[in-house]
Short mmCIF file of C-alpha atoms and ligand atoms in Angstrom, two decimals:
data_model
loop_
_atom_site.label_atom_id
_atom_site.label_comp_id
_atom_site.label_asym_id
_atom_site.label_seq_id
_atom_site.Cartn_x
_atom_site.Cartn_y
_atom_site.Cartn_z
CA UNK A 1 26.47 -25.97 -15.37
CA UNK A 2 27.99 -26.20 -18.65
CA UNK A 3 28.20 -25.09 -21.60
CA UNK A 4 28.73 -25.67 -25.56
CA UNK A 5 30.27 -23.43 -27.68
CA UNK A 6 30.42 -23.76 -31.61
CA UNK A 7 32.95 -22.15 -33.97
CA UNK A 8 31.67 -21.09 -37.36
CA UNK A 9 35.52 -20.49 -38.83
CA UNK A 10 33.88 -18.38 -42.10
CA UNK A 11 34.24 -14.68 -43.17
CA UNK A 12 34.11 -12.52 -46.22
CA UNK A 13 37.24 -11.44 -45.42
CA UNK A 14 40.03 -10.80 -42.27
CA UNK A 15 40.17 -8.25 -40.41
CA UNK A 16 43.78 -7.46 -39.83
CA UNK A 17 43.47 -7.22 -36.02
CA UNK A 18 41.68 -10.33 -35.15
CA UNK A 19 43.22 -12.97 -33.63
CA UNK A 20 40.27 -16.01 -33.76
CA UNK A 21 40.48 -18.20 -36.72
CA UNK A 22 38.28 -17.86 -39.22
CA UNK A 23 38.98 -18.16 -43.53
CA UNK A 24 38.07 -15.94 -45.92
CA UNK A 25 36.18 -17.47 -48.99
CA UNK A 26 35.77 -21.32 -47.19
CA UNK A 27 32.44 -21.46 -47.78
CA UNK A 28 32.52 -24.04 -50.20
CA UNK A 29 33.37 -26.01 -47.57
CA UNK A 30 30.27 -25.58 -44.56
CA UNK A 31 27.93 -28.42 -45.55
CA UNK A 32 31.09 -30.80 -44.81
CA UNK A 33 32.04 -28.75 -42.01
CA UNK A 34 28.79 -28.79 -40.49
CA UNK A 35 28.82 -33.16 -40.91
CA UNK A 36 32.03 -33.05 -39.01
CA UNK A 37 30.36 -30.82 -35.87
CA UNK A 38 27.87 -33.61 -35.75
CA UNK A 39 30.28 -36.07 -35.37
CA UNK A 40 32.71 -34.12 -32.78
CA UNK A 41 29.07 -33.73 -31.03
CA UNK A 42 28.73 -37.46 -30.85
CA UNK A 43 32.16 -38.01 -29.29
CA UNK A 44 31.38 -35.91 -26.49
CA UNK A 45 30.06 -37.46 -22.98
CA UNK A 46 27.35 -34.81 -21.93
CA UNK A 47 24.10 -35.25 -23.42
CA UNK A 48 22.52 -31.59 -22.66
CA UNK A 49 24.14 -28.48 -22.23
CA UNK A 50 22.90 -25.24 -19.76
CA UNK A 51 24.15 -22.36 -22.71
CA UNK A 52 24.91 -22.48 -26.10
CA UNK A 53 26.93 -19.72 -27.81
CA UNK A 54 27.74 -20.32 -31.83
CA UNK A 55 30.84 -17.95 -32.58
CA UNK A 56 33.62 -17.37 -35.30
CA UNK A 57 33.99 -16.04 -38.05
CA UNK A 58 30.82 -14.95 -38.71
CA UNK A 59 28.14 -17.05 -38.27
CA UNK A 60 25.37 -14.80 -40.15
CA UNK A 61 27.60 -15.22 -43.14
CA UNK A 62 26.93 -19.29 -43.95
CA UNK A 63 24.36 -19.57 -46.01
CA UNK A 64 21.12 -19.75 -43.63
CA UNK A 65 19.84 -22.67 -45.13
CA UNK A 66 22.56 -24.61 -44.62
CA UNK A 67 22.47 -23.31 -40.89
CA UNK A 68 19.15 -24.28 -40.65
CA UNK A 69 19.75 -27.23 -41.60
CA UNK A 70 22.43 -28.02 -39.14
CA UNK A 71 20.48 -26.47 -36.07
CA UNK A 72 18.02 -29.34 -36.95
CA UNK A 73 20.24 -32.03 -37.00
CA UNK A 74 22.24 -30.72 -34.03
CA UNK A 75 18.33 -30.13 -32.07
CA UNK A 76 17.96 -33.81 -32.40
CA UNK A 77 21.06 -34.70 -30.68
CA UNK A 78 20.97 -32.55 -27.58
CA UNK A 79 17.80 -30.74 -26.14
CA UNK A 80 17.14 -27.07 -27.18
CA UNK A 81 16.03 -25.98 -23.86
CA UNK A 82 19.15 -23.73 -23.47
CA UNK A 83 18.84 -21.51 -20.44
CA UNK A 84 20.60 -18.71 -22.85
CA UNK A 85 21.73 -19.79 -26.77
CA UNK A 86 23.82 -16.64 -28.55
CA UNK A 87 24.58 -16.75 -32.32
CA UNK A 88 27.38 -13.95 -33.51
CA UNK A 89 26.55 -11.60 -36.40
CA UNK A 90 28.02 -8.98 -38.53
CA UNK A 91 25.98 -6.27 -39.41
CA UNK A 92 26.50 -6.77 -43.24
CA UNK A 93 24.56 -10.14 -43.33
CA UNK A 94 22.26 -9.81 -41.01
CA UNK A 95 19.69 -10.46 -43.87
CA UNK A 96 15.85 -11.62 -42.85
CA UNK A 97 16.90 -14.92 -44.00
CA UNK A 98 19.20 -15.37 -41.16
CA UNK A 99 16.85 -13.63 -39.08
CA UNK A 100 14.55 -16.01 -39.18
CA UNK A 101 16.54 -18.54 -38.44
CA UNK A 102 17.48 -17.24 -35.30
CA UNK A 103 13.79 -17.10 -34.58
CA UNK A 104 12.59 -20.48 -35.67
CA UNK A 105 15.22 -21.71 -33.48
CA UNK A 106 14.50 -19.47 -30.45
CA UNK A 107 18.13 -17.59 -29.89
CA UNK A 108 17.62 -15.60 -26.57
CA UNK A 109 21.13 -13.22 -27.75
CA UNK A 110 22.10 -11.81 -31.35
CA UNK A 111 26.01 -10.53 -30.82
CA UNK A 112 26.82 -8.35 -33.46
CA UNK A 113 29.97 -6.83 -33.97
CA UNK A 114 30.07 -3.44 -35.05
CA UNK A 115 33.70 -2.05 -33.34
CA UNK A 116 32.89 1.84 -34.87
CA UNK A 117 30.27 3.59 -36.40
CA UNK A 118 32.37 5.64 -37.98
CA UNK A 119 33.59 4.88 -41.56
CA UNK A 120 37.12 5.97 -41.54
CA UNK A 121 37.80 4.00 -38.13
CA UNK A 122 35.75 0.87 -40.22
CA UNK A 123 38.17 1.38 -43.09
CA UNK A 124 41.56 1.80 -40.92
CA UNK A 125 40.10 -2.06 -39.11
CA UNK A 126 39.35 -3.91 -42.35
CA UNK A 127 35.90 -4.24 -41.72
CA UNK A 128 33.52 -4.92 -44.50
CA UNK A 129 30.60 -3.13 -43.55
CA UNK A 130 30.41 0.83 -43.42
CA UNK A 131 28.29 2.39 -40.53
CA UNK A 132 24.53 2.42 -42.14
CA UNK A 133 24.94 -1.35 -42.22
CA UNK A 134 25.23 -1.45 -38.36
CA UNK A 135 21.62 0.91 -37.96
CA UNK A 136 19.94 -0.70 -40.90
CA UNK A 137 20.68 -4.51 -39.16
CA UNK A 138 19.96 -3.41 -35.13
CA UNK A 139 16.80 -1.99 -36.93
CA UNK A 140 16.00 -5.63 -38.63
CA UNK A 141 17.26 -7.18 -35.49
CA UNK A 142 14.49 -5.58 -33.49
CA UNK A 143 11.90 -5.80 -36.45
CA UNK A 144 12.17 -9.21 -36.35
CA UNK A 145 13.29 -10.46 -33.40
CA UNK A 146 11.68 -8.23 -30.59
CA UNK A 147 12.26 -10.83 -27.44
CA UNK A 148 15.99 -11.18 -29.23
CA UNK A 149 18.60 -9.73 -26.59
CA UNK A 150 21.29 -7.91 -28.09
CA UNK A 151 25.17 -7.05 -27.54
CA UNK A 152 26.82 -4.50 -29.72
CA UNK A 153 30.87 -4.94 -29.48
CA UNK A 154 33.06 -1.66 -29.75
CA UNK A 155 37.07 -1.36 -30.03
CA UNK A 156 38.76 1.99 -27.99
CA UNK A 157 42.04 2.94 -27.67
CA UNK A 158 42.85 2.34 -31.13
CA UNK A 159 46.39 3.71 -32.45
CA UNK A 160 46.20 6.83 -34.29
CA UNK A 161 42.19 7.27 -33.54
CA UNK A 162 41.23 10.11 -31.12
CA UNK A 163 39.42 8.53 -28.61
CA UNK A 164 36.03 11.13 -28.99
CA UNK A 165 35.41 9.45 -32.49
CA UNK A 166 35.25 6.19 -30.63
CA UNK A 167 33.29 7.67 -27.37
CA UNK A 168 30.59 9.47 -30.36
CA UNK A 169 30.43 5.48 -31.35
CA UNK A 170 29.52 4.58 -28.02
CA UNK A 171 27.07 7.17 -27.70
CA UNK A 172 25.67 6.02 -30.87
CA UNK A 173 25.80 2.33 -29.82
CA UNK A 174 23.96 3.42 -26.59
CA UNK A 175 21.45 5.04 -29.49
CA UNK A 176 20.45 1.55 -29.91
CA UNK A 177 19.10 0.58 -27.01
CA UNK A 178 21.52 -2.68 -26.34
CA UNK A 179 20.79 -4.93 -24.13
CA UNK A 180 24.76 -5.60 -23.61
CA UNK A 181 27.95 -3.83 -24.99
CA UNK A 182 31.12 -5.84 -25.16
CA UNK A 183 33.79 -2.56 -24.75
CA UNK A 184 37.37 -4.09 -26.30
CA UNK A 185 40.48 -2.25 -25.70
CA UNK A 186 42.76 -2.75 -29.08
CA UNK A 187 44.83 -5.20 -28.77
CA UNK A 188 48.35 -5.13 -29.98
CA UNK A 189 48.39 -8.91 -30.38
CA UNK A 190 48.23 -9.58 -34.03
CA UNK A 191 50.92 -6.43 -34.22
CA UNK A 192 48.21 -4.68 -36.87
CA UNK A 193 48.45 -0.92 -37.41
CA UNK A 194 52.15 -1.15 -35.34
CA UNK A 195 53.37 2.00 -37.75
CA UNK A 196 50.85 3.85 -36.93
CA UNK A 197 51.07 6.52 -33.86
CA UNK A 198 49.87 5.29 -30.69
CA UNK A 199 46.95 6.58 -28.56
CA UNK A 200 47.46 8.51 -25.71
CA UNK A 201 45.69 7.62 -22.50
CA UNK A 202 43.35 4.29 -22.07
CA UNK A 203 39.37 5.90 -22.72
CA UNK A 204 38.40 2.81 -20.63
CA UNK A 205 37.67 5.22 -17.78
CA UNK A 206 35.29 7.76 -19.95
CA UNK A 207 33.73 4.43 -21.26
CA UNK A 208 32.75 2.34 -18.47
CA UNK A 209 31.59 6.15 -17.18
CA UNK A 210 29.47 6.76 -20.07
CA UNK A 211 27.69 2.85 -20.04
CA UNK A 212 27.39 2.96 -16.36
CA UNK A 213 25.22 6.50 -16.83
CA UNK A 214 23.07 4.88 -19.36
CA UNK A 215 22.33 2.17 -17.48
CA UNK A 216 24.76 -0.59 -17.89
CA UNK A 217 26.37 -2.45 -15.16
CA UNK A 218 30.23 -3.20 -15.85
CA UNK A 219 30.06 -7.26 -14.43
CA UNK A 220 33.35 -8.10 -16.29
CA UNK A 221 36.45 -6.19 -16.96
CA UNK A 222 35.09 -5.56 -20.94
CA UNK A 223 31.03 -6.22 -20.53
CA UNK A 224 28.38 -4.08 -19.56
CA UNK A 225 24.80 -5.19 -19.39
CA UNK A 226 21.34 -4.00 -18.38
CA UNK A 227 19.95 -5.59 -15.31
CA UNK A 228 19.57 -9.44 -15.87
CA UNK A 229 21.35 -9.49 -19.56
CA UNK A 230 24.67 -10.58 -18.03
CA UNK A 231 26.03 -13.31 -20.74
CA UNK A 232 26.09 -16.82 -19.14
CA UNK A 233 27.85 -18.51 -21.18
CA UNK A 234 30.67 -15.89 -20.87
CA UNK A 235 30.34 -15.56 -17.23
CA UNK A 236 31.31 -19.61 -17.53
CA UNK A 237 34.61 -19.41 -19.29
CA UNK A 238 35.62 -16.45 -16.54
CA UNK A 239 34.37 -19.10 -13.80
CA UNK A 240 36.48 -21.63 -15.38
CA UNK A 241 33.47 -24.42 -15.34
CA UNK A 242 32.87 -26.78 -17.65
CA UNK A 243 32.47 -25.92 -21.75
CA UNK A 244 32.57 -27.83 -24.91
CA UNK A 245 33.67 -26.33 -28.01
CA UNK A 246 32.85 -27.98 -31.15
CA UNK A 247 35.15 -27.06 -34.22
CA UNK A 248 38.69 -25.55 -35.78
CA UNK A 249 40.69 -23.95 -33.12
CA UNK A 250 37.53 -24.35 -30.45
CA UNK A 251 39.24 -25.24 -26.76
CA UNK A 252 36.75 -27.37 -24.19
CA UNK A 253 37.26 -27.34 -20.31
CA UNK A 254 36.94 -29.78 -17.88
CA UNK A 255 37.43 -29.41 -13.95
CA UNK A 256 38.47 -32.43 -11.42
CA UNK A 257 39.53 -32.71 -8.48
CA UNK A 258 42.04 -30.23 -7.54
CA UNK A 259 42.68 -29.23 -11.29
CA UNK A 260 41.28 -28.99 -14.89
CA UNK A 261 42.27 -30.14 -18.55
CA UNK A 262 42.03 -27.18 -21.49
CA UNK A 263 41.77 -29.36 -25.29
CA UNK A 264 42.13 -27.25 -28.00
CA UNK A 265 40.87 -28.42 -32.04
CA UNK A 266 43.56 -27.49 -34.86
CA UNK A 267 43.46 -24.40 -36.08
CA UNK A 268 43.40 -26.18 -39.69
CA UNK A 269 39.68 -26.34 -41.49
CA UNK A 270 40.49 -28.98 -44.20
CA UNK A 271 42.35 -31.21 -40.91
CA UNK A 272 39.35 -30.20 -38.71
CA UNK A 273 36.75 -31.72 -41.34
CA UNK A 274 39.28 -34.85 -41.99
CA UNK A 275 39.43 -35.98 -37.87
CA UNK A 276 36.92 -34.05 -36.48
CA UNK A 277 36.78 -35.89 -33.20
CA UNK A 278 40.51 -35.54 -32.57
CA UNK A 279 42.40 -32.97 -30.29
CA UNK A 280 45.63 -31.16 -31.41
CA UNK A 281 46.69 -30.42 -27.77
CA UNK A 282 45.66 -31.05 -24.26
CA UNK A 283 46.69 -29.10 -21.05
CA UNK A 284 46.47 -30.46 -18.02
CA UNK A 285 46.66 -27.80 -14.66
CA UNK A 286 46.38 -28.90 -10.94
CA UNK A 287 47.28 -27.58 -7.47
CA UNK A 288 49.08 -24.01 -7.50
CA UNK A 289 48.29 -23.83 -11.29
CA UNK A 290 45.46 -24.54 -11.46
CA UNK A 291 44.59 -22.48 -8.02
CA UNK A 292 46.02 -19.17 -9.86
CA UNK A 293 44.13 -20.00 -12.94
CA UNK A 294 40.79 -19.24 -10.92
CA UNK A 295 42.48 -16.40 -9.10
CA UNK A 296 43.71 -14.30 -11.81
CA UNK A 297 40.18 -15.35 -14.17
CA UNK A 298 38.10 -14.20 -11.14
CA UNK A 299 39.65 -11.03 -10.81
CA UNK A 300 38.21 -9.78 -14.25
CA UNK A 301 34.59 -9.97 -13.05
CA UNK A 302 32.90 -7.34 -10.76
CA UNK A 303 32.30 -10.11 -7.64
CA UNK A 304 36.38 -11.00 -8.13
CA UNK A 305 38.00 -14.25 -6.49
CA UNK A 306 36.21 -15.87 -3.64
CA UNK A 307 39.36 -16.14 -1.75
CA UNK A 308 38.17 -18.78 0.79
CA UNK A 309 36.52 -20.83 -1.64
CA UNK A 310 40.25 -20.92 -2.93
CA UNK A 311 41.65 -22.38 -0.05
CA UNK A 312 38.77 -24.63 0.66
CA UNK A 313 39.77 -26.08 -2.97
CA UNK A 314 43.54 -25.96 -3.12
CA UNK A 315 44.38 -25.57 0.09
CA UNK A 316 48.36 -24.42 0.65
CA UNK A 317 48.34 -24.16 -2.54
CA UNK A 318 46.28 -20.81 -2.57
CA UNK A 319 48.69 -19.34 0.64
CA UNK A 320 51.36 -18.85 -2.16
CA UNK A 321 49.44 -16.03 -3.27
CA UNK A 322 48.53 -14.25 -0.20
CA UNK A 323 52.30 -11.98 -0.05
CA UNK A 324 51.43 -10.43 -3.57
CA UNK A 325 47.68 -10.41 -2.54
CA UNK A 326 48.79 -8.22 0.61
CA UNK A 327 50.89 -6.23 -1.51
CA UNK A 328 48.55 -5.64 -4.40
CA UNK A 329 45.92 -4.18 -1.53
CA UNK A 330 48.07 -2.12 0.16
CA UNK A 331 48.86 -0.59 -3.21
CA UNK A 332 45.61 0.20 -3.82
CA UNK A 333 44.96 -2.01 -7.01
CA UNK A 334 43.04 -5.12 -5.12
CA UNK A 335 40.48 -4.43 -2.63
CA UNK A 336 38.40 -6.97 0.26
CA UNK A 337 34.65 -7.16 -0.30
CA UNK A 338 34.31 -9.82 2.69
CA UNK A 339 35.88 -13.35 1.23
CA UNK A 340 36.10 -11.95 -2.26
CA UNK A 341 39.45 -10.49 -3.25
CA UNK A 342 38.77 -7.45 -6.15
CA UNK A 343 40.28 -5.31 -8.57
CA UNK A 344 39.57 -1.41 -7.50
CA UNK A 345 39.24 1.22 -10.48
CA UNK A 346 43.24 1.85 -10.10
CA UNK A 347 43.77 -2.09 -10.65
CA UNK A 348 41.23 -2.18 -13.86
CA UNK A 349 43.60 0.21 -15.70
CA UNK A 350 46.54 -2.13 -15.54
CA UNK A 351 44.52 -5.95 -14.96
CA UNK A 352 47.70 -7.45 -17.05
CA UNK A 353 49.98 -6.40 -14.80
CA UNK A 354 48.24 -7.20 -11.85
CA UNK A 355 47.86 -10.58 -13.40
CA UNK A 356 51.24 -11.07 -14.16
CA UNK A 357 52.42 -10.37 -10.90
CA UNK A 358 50.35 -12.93 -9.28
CA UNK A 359 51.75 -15.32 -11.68
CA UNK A 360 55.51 -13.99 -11.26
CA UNK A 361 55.06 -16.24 -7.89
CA UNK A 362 54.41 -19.42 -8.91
CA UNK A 363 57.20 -22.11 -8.59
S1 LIG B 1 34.65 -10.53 -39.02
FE1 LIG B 1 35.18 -11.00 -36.89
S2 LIG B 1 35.97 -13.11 -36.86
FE2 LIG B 1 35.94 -12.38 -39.03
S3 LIG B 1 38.01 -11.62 -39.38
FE3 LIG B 1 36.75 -9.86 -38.74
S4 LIG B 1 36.98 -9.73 -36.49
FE4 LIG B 1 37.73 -11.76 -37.15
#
């Protein structure tokens, strides 16, 4: 299995809290940027791909000519027989024109973000859409692309918001009829909105409460799908199998023996389109590293770590872990379901931590 991911580095504007890379007002720049994904393509080894997922930025915001174009040139290099191909959206251009792009080329997932329906919350975020954008496109969505899955992502715990505004989101989100719902808790990473007064308890609880009632099954620590509309591609990069990612700041994975090598593309558009084939770093893991890579990855999805898989692949290498393991059980955070070590409710509510621990015993 693998996978190729895409990053579409273009948006009307930035959102103070996000942390991908993406430029506001590039777009002169997408026909060239498109020629260089071609040619990244072409210096990759596989020749077909299992997923394909085409993030950023915001892809429904290049003009969708121009994206058609692409998909055309790129359909001719590798076959577009994807057993799940995603395109990102935001709900202010999701026009028919993009829409039927997505068709012609046969996306099986629109992800839209949306993070709040209401407009204060869409304000306080920098997003450029207000909340009759998200109905009006999930209505188009479905208009035009009926056999279209699609994931609606939400923020919670956002400083100075009282968490019912964001639960009346999810409850309008659920409105919708999603196939998926990507459920973020904000993060404090890009240190936006730091004056502003903190939340008080984690709503994670009252939100994976409210999906699971409606229908959703929580398969990673922040997604929740409807039977059979678990994201592959996604469920990949938690796996830690292969992926390519084509463009500015996109990382690609690759697993040998005993280990794996992360690449990561510059973060710099203009450097991107000048050497588009070149990486700006490479990290290689192996042995403990790499064995409490797929420990602490595993734990975030519902099946957790196959521990004895672990062993089987590492060998000693995964025994390092088993004090903590022990210790993280008895505490009630990590629970046995046969071979597979997992994270019980208590653990969900502080994953970093138990993380971090795990990795506190590495030489
Ligand atoms: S639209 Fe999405 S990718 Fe673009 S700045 Fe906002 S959060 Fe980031």
């Amino acid at each position: 299995m693998s996978g190729l991911y895409i990053h579409l580095p273009f948006c009307k504007s930035k959102c103070g809290y996000c942390g991908f890379y993406s430029e506001p007002d590039a777009y002169g720049l997408t026909e060239k940027y498109f020629d260089a994904l071609l040619k990244d393509l072409s210096a990759r080894q596989s020749a077909e791909y299992d997923t394909l997922y085409i993030g950023g930025g915001t892809p429904s915001s290049v003009s969708p000519v121009l994206l058609s174009a692409f998909l055309e040139k790129l359909s001719a290099k590798i076959p577009f027989s994807f057993e799940e191909s995603t395109i990102e959206a935001n709900p202010e251009s999701v026009t028919p024109d993009f829409l039927s792009v997505v068709r012609e080329f046969g996306f099986s997932r629109i992800s839209m973000g949306c993070q709040s329906t209401d407009e204060k919350v869409l304000k306080l975020l920098g997003r450029v859409h207000g909340r009759a954008e998200i109905f009006g496109a999930a209505e188009l969505i479905r208009s035009m692309c009926p056999d279209t899955a699609l994931n609606l992502d939400m923020i919670f715990d956002i400083p100075s918001v009282d968490n019912s505004v964001q639960m009346k989101t999810l409850e309008e989100m659920i409105s919708l009829a999603p196939e998926h719902v990507s459920a973020y808790s904000y993060s404090f990473d890009t240190e936006y909105l730091k004056n502003t007064e903190p939340c008080g308890d984690s709503a994670f609880l009252d939100v994976k409460k409210a999906l699971q009632a409606a229908g959703y099954h929580k398969y990673e620590i922040s997604n929740f799908a409807k039977a059979g509309h678990e994201s592959r591609h996604n469920m990949a990069y938690w796996r830690l199998k292969d992926y390519d990612g084509l463009g500015a700041s996109a990382w690609s994975l690759k697993n040998f023996e005993g280990g794996r090598v992360l690449s990561g593309k510059t973060r710099d558009l203009h450097e991107y389109i000048a050497n588009p084939e070149a990486f700006a770093e490479t990290d290689r893991t192996e042995g403990v590293h790499a064995a409490a890579q797929e420990l602490v990855f595993g734990l975030r999805m519902l099946d957790g770590t196959d521990f004895s898989l672990l062993k089987y692949r590492y060998g000693d290498a995964a025994c390092v872990f088993e004090e903590r393991v022990d210790t993280l059980v008895s505490e009630g955070m990590l629970t046995w379901r046969r071979e597979n070590l997992c994270l019980t409710e208590k653990g969900e509510l502080i994953l970093d931590s138990v993380q971090e621990y795990l990795w506190g015993c590495l030489p």
